[in-house]
Coordinates of C-alpha atoms in Angstrom, one line a residue:
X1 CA 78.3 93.7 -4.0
X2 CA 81.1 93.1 -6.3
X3 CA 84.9 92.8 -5.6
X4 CA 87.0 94.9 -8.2
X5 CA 91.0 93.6 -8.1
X6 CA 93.6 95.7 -10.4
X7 CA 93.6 99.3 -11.2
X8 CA 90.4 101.0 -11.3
X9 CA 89.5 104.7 -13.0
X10 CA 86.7 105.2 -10.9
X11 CA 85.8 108.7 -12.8
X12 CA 85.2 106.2 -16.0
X13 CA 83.4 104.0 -14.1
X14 CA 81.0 106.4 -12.7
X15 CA 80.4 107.5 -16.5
X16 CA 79.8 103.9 -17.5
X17 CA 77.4 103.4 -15.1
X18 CA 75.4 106.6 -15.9
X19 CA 75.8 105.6 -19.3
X20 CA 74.1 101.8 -18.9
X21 CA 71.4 103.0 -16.2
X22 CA 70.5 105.7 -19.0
X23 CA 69.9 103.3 -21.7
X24 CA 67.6 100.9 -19.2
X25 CA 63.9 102.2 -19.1
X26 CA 63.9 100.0 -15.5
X27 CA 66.2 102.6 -14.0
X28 CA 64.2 105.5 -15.3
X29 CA 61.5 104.0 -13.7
X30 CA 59.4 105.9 -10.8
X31 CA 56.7 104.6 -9.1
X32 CA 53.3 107.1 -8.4
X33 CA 50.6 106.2 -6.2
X34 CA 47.5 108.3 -7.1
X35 CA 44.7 109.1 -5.2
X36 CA 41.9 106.1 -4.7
X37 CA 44.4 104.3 -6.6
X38 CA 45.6 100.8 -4.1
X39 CA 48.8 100.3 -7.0
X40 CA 51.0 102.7 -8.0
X41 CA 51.4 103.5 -11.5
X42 CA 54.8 103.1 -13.5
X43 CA 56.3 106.4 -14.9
X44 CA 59.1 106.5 -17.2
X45 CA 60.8 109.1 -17.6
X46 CA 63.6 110.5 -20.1
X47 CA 66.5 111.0 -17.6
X48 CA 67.2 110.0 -13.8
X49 CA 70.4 110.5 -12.4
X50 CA 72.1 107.4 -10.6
X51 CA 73.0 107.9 -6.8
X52 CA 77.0 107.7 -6.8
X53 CA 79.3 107.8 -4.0
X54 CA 82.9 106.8 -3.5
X55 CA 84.8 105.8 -0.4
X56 CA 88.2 105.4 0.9
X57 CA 88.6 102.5 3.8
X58 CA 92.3 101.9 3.5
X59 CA 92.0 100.5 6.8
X60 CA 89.4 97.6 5.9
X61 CA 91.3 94.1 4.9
X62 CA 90.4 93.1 1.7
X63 CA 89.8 89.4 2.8
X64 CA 86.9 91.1 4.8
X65 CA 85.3 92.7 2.4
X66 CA 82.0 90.3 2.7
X67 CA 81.8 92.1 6.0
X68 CA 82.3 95.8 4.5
X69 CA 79.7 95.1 1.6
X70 CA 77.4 93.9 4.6
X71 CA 77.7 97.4 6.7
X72 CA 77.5 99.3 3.1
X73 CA 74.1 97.4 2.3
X74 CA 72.8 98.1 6.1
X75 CA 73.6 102.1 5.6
X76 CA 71.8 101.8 2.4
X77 CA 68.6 100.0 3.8
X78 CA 68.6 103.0 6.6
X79 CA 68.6 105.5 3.4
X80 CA 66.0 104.1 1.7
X81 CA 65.2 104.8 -1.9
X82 CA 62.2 107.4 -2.8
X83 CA 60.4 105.6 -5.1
X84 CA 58.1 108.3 -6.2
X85 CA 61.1 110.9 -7.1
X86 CA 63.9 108.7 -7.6
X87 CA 66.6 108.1 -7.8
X88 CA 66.3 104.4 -7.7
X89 CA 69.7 103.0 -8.5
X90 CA 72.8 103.9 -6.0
X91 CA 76.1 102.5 -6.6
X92 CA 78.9 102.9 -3.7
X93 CA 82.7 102.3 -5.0
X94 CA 84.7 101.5 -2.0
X95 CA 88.7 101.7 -2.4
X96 CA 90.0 98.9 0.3
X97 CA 93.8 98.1 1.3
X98 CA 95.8 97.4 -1.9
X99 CA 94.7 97.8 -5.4
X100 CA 91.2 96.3 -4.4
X101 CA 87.9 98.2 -4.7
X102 CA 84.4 97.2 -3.5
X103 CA 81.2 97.8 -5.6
X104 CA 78.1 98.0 -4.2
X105 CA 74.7 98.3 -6.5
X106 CA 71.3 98.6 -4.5
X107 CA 68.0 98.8 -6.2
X108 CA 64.2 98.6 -5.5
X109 CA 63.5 94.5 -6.0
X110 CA 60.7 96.5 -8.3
X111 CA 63.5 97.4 -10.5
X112 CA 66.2 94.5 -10.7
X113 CA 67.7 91.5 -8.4
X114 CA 71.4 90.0 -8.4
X115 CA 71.1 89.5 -11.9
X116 CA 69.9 92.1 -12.7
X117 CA 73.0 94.1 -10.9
X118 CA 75.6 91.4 -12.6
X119 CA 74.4 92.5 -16.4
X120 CA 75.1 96.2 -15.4
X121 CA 77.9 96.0 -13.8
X122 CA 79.2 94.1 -17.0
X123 CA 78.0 97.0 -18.9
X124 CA 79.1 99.8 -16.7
X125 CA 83.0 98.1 -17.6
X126 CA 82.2 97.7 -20.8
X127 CA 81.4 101.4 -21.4
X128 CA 84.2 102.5 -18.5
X129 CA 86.6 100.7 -20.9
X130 CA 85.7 102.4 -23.9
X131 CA 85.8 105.9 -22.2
X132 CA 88.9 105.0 -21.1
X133 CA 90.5 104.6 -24.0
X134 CA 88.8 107.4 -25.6
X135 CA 86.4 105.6 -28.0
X136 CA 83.2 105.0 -28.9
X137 CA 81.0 101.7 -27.7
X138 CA 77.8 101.0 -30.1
X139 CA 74.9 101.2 -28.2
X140 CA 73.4 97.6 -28.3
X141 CA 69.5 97.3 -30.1
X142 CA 66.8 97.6 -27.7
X143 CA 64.4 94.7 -28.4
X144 CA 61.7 97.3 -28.9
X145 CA 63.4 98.7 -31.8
X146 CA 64.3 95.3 -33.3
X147 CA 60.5 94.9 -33.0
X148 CA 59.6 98.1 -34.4
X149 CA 62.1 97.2 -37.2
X150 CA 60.8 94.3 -38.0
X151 CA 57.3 95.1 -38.6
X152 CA 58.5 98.0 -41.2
X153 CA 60.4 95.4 -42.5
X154 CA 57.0 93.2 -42.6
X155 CA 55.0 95.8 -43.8
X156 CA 57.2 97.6 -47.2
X157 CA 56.3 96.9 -50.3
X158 CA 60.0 94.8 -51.0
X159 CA 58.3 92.1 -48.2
X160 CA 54.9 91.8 -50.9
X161 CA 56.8 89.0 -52.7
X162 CA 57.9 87.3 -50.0
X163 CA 55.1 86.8 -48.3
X164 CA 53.2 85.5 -51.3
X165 CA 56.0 83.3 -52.3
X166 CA 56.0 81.7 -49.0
X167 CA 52.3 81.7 -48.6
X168 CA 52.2 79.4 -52.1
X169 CA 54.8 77.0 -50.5
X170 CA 52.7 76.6 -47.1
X171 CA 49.6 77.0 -48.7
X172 CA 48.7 73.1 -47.8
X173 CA 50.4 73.3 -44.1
X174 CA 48.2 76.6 -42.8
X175 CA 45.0 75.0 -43.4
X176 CA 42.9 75.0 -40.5
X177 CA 43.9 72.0 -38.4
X178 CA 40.8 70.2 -37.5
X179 CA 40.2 68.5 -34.0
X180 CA 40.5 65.2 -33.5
X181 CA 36.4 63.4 -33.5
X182 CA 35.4 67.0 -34.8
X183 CA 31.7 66.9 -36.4
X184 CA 30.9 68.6 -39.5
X185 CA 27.9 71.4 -38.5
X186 CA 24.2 69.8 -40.5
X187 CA 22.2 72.9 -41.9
X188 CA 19.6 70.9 -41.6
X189 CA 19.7 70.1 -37.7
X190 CA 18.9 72.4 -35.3
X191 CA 19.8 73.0 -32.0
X192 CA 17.6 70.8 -29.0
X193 CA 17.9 71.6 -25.1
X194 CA 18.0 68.4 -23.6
X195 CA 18.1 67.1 -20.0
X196 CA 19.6 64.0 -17.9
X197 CA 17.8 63.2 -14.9
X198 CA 19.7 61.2 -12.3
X199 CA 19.4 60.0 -8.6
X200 CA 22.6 60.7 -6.7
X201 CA 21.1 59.5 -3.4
X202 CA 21.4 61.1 0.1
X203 CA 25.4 60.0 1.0
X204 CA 26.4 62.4 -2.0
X205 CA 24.6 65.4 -0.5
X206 CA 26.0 64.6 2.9
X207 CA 29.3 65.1 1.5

């Protein structure tokens, strides 16, 4: 749970967080369990709608709002979460006496922890902010598309000269390290079974 002071649009908020959960494969995330299957099987899928709610406790003292994120958390465990149809991310904005607003972010531990609800909370302003004002946010580079990227990159023809420059200059450094007391193989020995026979005596085998 997270206290909110100042003036909140809560209508841009809501769209920030749709906006953040959307572009997190975690939150798109449903959980299957087939049959003669002990684990459930990961499924994700294009779109799943966030759970979003908004209350108005005008009454509740903001200095107590530890208390109010507890009861919000306890009606949340009652609810559950389906993890089979989803969805798996609710977020409950609370408006409390003054200009003070409770947030409350519950998720599956299969799908995030306390950090996990810090980094989208951050995100969820980030994007409320830009809606806001009317603009557009870039949508930050997934690391599987910097991945992707990079093995395009790797494999054009404009990386051919690269890699054989820098191949030349390491040439002498990518050798095959050898292992320290490592024996050069002889041709001309072959391979002998041998045996050690040794008395261990009758304490060992009593042990």
């Amino acid at each position: 749970a997270f206290l909110a002071e100042g003036t909140l649009d809560r209508e841009s908020l809501r769209l920030g967080f749709e906006r953040a959960a959307r572009r997190h494969e975690v939150f798109r995330t449903i959980f299957h369990r087939l049959a003669g299957m002990e684990l459930p099987i990961q499924v994700v899928l294009d779109e799943l709608p966030i759970a979003y709610a908004e209350l108005d406790l005008p009454a509740a003292d903001a200095a107590a709002w530890g208390e109010v994120a507890e009861e919000l958390h306890c009606r949340d465990r009652e609810a559950g979460l389906d993890l089979e149809r989803g969805p798996l991310v609710r977020i409950t904005v609370a408006r409390l006496a003054g200009d003070r607003h409770l947030v409350c972010i519950t998720t599956p531990s299969l799908c995030g922890d306390a950090r996990t609800h810090a980094n989208l909370l951050a995100e969820a302003g980030l994007f409320s902010a830009a809606i806001g004002a009317g603009s557009e946010t870039a949508e930050p580079v997934q690391y599987v598309d910097f991945s992707e990227w990079q093995h395009e990159l790797l494999a054009s023809e404009e990386a051919i000269g690269g890699r054989e420059f820098w191949r030349g200059q390491m040439a002498d450094e990518l050798a095959a390290p050898g292992l320290p007391f490592e024996a050069e193989p002889d041709a001309g020995t072959a391979f002998a079974v041998g045996s050690v026979r040794a008395d261990l005596g009758p304490g060992v085998g009593a042990r």
